[in-house]
PDB file of C-alpha atoms and ligand atoms in Angstrom:
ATOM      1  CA  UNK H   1     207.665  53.166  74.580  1.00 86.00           C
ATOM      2  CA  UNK H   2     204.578  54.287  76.060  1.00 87.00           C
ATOM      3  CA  UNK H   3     203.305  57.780  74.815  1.00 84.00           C
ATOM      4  CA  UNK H   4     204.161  59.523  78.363  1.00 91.00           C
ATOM      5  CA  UNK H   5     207.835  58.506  77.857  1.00 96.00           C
ATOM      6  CA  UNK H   6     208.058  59.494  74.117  1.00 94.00           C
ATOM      7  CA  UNK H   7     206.791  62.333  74.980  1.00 93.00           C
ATOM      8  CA  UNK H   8     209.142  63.303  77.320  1.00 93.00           C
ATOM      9  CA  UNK H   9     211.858  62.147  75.675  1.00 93.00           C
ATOM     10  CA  UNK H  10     210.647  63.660  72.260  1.00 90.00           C
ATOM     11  CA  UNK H  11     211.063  60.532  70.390  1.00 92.00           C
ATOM     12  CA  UNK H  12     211.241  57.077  70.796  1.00 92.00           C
ATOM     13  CA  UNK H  13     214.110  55.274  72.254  1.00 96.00           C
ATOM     14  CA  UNK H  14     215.491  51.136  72.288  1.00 95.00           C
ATOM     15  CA  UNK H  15     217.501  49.495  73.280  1.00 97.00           C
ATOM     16  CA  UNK H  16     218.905  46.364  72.156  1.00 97.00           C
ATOM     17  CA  UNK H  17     217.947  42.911  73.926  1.00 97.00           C
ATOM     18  CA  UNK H  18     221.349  41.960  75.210  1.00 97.00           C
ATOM     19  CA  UNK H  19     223.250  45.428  75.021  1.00 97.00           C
ATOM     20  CA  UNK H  20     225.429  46.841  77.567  1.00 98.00           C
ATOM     21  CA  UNK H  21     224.791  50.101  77.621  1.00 98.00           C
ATOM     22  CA  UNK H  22     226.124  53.010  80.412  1.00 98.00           C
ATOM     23  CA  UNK H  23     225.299  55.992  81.655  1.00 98.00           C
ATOM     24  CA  UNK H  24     226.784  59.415  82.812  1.00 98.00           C
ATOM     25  CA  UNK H  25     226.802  62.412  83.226  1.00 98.00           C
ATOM     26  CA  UNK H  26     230.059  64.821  83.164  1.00 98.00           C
ATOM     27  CA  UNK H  27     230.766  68.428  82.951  1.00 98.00           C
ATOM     28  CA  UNK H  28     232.209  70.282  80.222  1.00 98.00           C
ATOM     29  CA  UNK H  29     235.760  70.203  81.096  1.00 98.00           C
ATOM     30  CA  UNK H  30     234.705  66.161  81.202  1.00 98.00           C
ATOM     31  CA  UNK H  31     234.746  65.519  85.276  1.00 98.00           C
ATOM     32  CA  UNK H  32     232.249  62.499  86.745  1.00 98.00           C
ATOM     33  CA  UNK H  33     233.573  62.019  90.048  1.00 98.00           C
ATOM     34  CA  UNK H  34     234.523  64.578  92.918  1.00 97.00           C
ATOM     35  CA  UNK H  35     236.286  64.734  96.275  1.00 95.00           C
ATOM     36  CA  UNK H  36     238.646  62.052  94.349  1.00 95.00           C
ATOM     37  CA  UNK H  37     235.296  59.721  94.352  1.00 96.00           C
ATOM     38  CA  UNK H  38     234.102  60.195  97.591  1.00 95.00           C
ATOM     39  CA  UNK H  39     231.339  62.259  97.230  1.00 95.00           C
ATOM     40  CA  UNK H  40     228.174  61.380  95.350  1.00 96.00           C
ATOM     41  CA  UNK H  41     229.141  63.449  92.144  1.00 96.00           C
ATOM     42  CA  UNK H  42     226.309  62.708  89.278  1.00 97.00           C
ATOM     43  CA  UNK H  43     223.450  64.927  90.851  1.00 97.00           C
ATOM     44  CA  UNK H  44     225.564  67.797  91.934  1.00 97.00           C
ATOM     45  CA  UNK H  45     227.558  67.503  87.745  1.00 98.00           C
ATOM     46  CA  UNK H  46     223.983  67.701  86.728  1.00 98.00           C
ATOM     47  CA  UNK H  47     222.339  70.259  89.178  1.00 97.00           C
ATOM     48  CA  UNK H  48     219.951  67.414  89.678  1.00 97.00           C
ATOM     49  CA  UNK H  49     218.684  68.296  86.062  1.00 98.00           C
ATOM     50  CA  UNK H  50     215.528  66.675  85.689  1.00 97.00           C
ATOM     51  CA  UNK H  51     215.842  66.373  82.125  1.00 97.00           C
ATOM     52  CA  UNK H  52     218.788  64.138  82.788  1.00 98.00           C
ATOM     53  CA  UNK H  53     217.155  62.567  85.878  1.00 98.00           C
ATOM     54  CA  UNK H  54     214.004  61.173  83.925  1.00 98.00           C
ATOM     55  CA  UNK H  55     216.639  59.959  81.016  1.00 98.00           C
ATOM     56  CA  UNK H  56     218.461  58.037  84.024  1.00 98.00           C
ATOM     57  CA  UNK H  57     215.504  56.649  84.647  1.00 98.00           C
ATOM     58  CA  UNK H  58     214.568  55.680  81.228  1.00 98.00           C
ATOM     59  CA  UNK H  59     217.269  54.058  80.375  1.00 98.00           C
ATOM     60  CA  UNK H  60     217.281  51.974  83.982  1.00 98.00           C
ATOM     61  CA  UNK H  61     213.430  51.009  83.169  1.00 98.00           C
ATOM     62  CA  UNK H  62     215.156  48.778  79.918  1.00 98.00           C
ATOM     63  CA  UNK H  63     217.495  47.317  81.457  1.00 98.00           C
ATOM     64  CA  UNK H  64     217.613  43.483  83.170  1.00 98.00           C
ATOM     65  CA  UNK H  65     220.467  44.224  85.620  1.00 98.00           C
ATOM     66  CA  UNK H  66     222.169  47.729  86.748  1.00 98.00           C
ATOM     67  CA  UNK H  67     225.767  47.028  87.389  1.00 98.00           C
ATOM     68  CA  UNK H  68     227.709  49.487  89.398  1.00 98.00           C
ATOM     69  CA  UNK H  69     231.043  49.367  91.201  1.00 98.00           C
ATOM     70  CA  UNK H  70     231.021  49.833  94.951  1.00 98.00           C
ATOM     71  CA  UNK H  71     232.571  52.924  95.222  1.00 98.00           C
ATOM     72  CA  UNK H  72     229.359  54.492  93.526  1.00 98.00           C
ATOM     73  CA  UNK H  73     227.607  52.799  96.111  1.00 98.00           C
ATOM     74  CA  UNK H  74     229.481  54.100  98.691  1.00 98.00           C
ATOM     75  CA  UNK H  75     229.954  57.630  97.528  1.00 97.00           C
ATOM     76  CA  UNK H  76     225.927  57.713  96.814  1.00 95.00           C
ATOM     77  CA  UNK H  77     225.238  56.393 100.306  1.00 89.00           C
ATOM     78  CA  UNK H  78     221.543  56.712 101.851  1.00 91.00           C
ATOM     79  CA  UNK H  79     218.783  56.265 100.580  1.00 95.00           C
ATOM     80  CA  UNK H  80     219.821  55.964  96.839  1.00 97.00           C
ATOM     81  CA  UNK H  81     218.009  53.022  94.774  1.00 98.00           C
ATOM     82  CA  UNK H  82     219.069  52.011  91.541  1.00 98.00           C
ATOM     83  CA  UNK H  83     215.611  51.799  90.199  1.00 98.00           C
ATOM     84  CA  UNK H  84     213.570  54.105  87.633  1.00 98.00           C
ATOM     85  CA  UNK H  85     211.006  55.595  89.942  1.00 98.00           C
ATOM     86  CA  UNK H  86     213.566  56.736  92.417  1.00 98.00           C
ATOM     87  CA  UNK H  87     215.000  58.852  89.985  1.00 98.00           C
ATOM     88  CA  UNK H  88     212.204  60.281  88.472  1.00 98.00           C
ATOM     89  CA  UNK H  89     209.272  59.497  90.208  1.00 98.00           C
ATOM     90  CA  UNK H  90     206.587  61.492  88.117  1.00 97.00           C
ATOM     91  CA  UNK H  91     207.423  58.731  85.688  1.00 97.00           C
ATOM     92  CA  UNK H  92     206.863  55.571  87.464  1.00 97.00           C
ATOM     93  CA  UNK H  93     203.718  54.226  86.164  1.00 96.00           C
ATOM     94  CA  UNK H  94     204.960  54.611  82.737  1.00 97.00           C
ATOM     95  CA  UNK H  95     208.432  53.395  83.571  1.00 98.00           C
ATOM     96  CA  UNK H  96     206.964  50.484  85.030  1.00 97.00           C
ATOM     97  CA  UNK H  97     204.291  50.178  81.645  1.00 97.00           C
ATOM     98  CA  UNK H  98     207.558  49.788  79.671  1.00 97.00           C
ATOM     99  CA  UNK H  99     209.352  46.983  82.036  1.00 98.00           C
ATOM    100  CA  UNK H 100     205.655  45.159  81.591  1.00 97.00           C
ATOM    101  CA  UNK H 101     206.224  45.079  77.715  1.00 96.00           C
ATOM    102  CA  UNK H 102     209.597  44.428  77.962  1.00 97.00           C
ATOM    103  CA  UNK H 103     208.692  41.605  80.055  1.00 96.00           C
ATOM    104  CA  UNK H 104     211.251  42.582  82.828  1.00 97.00           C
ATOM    105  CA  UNK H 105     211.042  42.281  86.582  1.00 96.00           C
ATOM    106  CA  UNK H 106     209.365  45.008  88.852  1.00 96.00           C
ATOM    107  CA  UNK H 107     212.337  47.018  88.889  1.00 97.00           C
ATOM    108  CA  UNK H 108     216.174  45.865  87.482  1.00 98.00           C
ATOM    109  CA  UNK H 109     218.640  44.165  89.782  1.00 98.00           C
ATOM    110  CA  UNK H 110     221.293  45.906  91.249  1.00 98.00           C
ATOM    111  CA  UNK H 111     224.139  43.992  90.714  1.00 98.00           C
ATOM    112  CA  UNK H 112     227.495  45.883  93.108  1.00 98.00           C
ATOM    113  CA  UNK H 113     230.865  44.691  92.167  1.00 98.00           C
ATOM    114  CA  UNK H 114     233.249  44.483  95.402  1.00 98.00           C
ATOM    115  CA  UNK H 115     236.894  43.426  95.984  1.00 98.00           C
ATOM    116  CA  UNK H 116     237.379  44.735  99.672  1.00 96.00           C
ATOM    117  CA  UNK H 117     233.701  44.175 100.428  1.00 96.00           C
ATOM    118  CA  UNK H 118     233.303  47.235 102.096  1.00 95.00           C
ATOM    119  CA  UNK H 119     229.620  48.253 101.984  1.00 97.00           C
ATOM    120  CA  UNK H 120     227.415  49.544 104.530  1.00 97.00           C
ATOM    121  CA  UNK H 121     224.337  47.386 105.802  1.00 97.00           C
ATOM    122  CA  UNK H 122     222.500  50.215 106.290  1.00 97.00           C
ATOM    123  CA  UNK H 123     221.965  52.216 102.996  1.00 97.00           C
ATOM    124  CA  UNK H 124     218.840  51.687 101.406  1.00 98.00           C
ATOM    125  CA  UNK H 125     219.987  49.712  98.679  1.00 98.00           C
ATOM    126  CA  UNK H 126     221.079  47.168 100.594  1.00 98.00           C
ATOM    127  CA  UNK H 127     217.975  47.372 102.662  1.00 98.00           C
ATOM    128  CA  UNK H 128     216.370  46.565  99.611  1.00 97.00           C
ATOM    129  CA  UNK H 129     218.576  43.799  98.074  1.00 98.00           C
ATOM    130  CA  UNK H 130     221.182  43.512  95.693  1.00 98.00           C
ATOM    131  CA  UNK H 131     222.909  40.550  93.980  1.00 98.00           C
ATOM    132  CA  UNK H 132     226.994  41.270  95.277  1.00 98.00           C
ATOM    133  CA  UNK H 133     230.074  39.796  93.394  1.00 98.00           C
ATOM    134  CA  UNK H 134     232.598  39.760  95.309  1.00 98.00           C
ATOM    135  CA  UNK H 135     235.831  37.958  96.079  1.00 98.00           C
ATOM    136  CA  UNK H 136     235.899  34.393  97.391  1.00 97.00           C
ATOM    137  CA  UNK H 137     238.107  35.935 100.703  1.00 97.00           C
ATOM    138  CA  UNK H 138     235.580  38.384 101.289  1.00 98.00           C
ATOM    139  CA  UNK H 139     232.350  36.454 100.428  1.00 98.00           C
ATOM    140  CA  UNK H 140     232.194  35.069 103.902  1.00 97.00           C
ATOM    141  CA  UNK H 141     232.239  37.890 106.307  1.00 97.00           C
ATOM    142  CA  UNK H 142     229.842  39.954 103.320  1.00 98.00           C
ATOM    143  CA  UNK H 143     227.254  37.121 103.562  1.00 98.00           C
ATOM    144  CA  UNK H 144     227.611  37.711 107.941  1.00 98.00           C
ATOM    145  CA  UNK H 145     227.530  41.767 107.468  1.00 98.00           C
ATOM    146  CA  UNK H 146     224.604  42.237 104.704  1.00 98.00           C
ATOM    147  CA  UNK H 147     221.334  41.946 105.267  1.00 98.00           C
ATOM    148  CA  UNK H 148     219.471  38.521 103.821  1.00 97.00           C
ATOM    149  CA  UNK H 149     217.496  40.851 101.190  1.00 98.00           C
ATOM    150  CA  UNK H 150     221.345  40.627  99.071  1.00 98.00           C
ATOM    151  CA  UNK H 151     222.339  37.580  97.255  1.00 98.00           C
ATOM    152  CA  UNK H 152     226.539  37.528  97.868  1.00 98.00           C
ATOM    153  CA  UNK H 153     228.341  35.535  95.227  1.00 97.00           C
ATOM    154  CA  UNK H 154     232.399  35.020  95.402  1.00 98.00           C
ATOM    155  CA  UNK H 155     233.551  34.457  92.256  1.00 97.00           C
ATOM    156  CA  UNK H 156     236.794  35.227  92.280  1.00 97.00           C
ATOM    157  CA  UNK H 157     240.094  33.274  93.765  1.00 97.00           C
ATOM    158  CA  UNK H 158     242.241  36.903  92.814  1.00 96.00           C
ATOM    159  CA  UNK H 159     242.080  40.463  94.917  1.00 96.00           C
ATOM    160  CA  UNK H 160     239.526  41.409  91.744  1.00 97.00           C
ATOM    161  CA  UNK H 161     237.195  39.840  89.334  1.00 98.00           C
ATOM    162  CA  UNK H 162     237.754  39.642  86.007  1.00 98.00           C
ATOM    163  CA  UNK H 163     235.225  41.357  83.636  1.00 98.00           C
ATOM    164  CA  UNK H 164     234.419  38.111  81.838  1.00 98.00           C
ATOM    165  CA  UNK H 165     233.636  36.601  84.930  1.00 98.00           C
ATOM    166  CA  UNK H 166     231.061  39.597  85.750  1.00 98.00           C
ATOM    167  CA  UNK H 167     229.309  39.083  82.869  1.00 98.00           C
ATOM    168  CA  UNK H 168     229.602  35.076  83.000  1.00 97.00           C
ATOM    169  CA  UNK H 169     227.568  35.326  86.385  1.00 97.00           C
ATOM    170  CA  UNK H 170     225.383  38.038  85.271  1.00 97.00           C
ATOM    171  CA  UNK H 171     224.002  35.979  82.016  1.00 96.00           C
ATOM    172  CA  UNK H 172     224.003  32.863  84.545  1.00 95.00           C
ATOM    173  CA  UNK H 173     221.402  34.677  86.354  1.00 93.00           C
ATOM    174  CA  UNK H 174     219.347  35.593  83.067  1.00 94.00           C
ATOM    175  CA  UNK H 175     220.735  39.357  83.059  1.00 97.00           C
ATOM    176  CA  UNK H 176     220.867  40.016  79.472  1.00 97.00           C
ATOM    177  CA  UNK H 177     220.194  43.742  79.011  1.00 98.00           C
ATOM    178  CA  UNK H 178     222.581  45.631  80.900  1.00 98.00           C
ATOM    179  CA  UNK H 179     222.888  49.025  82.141  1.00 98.00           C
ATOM    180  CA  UNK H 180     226.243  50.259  83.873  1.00 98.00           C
ATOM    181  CA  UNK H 181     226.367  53.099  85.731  1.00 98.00           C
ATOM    182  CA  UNK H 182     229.975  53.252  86.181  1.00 94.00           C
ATOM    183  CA  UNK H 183     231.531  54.344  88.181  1.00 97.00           C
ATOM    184  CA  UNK H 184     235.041  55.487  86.127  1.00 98.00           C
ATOM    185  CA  UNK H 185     237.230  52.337  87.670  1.00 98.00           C
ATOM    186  CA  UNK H 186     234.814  49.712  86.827  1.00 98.00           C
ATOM    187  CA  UNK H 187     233.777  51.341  83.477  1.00 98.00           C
ATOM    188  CA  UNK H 188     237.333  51.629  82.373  1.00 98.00           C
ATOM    189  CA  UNK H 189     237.841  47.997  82.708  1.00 98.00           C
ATOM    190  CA  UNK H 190     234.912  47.271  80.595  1.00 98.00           C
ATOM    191  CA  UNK H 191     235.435  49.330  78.284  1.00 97.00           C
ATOM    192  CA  UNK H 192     239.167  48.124  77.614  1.00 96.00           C
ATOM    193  CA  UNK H 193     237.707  44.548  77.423  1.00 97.00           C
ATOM    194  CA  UNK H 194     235.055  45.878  74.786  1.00 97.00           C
ATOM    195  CA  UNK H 195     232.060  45.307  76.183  1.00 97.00           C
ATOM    196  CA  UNK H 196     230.245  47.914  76.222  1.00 98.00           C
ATOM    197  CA  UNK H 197     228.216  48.780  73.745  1.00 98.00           C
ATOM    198  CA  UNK H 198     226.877  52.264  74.156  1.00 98.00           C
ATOM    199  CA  UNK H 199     227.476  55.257  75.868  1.00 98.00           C
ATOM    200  CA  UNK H 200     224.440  57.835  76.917  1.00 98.00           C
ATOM    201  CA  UNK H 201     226.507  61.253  77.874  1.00 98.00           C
ATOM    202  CA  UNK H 202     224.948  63.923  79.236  1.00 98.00           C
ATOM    203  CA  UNK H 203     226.925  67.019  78.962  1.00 98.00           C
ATOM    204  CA  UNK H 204     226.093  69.674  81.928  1.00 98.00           C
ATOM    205  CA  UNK H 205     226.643  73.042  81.485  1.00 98.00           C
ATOM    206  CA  UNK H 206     229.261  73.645  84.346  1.00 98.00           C
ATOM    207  CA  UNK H 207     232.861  73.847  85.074  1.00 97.00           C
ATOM    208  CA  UNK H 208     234.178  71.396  87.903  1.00 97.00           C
ATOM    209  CA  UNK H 209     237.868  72.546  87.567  1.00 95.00           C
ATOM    210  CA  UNK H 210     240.481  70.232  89.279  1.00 87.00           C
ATOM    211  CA  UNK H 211     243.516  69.963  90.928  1.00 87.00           C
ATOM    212  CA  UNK H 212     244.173  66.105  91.129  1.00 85.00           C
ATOM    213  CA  UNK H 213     240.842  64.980  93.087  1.00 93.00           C
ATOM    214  CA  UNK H 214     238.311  65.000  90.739  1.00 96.00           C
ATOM    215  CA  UNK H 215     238.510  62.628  87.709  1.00 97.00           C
ATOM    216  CA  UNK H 216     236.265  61.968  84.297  1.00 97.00           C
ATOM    217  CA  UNK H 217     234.422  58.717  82.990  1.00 97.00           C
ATOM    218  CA  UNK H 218     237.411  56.296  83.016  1.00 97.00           C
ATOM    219  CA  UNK H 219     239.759  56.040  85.986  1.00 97.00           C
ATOM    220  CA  UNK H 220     242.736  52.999  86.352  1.00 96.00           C
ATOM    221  CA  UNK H 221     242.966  52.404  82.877  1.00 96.00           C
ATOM    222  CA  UNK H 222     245.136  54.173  80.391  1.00 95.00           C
ATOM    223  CA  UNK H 223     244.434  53.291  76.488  1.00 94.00           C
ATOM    224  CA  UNK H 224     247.787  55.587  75.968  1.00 92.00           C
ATOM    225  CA  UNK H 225     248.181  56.629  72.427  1.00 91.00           C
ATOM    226  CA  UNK H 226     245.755  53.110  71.106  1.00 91.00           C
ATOM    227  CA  UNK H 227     243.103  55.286  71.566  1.00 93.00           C
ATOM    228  CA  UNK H 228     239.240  53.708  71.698  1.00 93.00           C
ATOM    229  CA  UNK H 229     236.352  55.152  70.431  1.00 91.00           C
ATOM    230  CA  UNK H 230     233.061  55.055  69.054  1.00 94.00           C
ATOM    231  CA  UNK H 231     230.199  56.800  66.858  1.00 97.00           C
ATOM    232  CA  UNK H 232     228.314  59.376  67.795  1.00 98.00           C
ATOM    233  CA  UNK H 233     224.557  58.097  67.246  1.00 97.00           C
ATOM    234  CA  UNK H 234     222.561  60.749  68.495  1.00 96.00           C
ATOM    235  CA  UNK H 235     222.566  64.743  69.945  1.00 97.00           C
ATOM    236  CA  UNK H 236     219.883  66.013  71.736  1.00 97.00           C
ATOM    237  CA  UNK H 237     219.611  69.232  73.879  1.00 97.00           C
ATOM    238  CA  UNK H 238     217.466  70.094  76.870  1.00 96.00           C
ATOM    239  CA  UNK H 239     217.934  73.330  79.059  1.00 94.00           C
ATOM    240  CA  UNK H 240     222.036  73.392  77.458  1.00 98.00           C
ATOM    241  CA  UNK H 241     222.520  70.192  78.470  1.00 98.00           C
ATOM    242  CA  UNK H 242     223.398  67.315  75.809  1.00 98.00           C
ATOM    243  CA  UNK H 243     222.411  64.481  75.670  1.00 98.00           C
ATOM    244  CA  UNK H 244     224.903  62.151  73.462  1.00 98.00           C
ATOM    245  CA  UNK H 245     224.845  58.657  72.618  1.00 98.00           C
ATOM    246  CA  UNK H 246     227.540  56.777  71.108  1.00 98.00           C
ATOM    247  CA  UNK H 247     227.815  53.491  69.747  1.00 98.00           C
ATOM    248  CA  UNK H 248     231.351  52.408  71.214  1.00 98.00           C
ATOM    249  CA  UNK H 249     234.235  50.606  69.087  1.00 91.00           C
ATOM    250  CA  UNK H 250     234.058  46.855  70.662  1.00 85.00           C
ATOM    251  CA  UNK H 251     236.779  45.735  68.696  1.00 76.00           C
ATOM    252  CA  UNK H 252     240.500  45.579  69.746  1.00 68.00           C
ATOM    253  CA  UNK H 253     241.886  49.022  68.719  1.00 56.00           C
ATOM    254  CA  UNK H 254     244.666  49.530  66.374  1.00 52.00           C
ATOM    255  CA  UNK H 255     247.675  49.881  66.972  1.00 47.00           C
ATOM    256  CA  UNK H 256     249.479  52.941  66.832  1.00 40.00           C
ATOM    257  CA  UNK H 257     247.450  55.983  67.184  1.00 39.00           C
ATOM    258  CA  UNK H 258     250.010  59.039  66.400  1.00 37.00           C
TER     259      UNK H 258
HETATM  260  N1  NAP C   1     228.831  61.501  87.050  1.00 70.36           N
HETATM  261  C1  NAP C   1     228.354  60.266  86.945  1.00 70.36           C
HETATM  262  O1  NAP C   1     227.541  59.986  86.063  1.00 70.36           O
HETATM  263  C2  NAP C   1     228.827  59.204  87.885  1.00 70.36           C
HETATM  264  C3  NAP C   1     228.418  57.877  87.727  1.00 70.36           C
HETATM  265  C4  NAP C   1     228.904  56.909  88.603  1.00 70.36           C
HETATM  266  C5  NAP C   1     229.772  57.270  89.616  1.00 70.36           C
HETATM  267  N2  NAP C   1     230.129  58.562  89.742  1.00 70.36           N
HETATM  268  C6  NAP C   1     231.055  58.973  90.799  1.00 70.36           C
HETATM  269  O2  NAP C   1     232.247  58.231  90.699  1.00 70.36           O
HETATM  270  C7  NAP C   1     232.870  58.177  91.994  1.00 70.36           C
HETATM  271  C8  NAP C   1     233.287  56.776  92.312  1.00 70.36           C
HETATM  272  O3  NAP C   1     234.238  56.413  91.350  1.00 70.36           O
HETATM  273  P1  NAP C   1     234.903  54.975  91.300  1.00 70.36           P
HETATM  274  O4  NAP C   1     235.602  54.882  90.004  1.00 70.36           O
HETATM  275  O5  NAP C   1     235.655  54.728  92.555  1.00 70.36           O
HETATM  276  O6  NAP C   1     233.603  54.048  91.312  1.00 70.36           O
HETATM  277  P2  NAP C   1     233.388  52.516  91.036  1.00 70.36           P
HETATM  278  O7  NAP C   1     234.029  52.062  89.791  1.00 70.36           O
HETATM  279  O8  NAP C   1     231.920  52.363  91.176  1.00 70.36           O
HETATM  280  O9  NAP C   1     234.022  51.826  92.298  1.00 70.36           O
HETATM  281  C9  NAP C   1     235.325  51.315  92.365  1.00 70.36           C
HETATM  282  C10 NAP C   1     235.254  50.146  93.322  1.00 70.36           C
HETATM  283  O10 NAP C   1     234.424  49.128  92.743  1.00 70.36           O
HETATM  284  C11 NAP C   1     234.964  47.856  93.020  1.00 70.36           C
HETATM  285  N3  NAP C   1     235.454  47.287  91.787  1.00 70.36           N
HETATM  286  C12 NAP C   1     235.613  47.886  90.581  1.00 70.36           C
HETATM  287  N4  NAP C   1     236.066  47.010  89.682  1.00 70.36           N
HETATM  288  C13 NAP C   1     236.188  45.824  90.332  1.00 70.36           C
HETATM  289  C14 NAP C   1     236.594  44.525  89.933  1.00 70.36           C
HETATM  290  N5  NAP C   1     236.977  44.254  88.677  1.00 70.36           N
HETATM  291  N6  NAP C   1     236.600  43.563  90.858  1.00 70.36           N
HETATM  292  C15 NAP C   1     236.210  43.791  92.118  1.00 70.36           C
HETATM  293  N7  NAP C   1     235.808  44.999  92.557  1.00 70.36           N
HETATM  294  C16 NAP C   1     235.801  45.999  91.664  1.00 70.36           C
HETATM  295  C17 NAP C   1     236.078  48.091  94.023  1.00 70.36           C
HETATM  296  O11 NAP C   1     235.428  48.090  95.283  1.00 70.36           O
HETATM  297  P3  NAP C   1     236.122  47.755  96.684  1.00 70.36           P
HETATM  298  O12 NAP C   1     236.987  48.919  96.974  1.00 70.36           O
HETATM  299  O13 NAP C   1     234.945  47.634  97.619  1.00 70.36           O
HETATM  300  O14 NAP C   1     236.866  46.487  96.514  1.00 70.36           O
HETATM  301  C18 NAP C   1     236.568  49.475  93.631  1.00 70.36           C
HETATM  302  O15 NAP C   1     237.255  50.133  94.672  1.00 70.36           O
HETATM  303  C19 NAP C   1     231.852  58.751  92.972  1.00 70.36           C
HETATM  304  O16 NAP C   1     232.177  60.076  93.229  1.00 70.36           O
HETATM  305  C20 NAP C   1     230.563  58.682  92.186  1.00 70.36           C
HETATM  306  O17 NAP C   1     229.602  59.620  92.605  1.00 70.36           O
HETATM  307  C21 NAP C   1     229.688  59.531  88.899  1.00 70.36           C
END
């Protein structure tokens, strides 16, 4: 990494060529989304931390692609890019030293996931341009209501797309290196078809509480008593917040659990 970034980040960080990596950020009591995903949850979880804001932005300047599900695009709303210097612009230079070296693209594609197809034109991220899987009955009237910046693809003849199918199109379009940042419904569904292959947590110091509307990192997908997993790799702490990363279990899990 360039010295600016290992300095901030106190060490040095990598990520594997290829990886799928995510990252989150969740309270104690373990809550990611609130306002049952409606409102744009990560920077009020984290106090807008910058700590966690500049890791966001680390990990985004490695990666080829930054997948997210359109109900984090729709919750986020605005003016929210998906790129490293949005996050944490005091590191941009550096940010974009490391995509240089890593001999990535300006900034990562943002790659949306959509069933429905319901995404504003307006927000800035469409503005901008994204690459949009969607379904094949909703691909037309997308390609009509987004601006020409996006790229929509239908890929799917079903009322979703199947993870393999994301990540078939993806590598299709040289996106090796991928960074998820959820949300819970489209991170559950890779993580029950193992392929993810590391979590970055951060832990913020705060209570969300709950009484049915809020929900934690995976939503729509219950592993019941076949519990996954993974290994914790690393701990570090900033201002009480952690910062965890886990290598995930990829393989099927066993069965049983109790
Ligand atoms: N704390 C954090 O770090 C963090 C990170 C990310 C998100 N969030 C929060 O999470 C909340 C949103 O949660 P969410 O679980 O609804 O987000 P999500 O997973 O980003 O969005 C779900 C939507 O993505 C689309 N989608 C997901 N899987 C699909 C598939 N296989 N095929 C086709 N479309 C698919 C569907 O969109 P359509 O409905 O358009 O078909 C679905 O309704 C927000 O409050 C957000 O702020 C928090």
């Amino acid at each position: 990494m360039p010295p600016p970034l290992g300095e901030i980040y106190d060490g040095g960080l990598s990520i594997r060529e290829g990886g799928v990596y995510a990252n989150f950020v969740s309270s104690i009591d373990g809550i990611v989304a609130l306002e049952g995903g409606a409102a744009a949850s990560g920077g009020v979880i984290s106090g807008r931390n910058e700590t966690d804001r500049f890791v966001m932005g680390l990990l985004r300047a490695f990666a080829d692609a930054v997948l997210v599900g359109a109900g984090t695009v729709r919750a986020e709303g605005g003016k929210a890019l998906w790129t490293p210097d949005y996050i944490f612009p005091a590191a941009g230079e550096a940010f974009a030293a490391l995509r240089r070296s890593l001999k990535r693209d300006t900034t990562p594609r943002l790659v949306i996931v959509t069933a429905r197809g319901d995404l504003d034109p307006s927000q800035r991220a469409l503005q901008v341009g994204a690459l949009v899987l969607t379904t094949n009955a909703a691909a037309e009237q997308l390609r009509k209501a987004l601006p020409e910046a996006n790229e929509v693809r239908g890929v799917s003849d079903g009322d979703s797309i199947g993870v393999d199918q994301i990540f078939a199109t993806l590598k299709a379009e040289g996106n090796e290196t991928i960074l998820t940042e959820g949300g819970p419904h489209l991170f559950g569904q890779l993580v029950a078809a193992n392929r993810v292959d590391e979590l970055f947590l951060t832990v913020s110091p705060k209570f969300v509480g709950q009484q049915g509307q809020s929900f934690g990192l995976i939503r729509g997908v219950d592993f019941g008593r076949t519990l996954k997993g993974g290994r914790l790799l690393s701990v570090r702490l900033a201002d009480s917040y952690l910062f965890l990363r886990y290598q995930l279990d990829r393989s099927p899990s066993p069965s049983g659990g109790g």
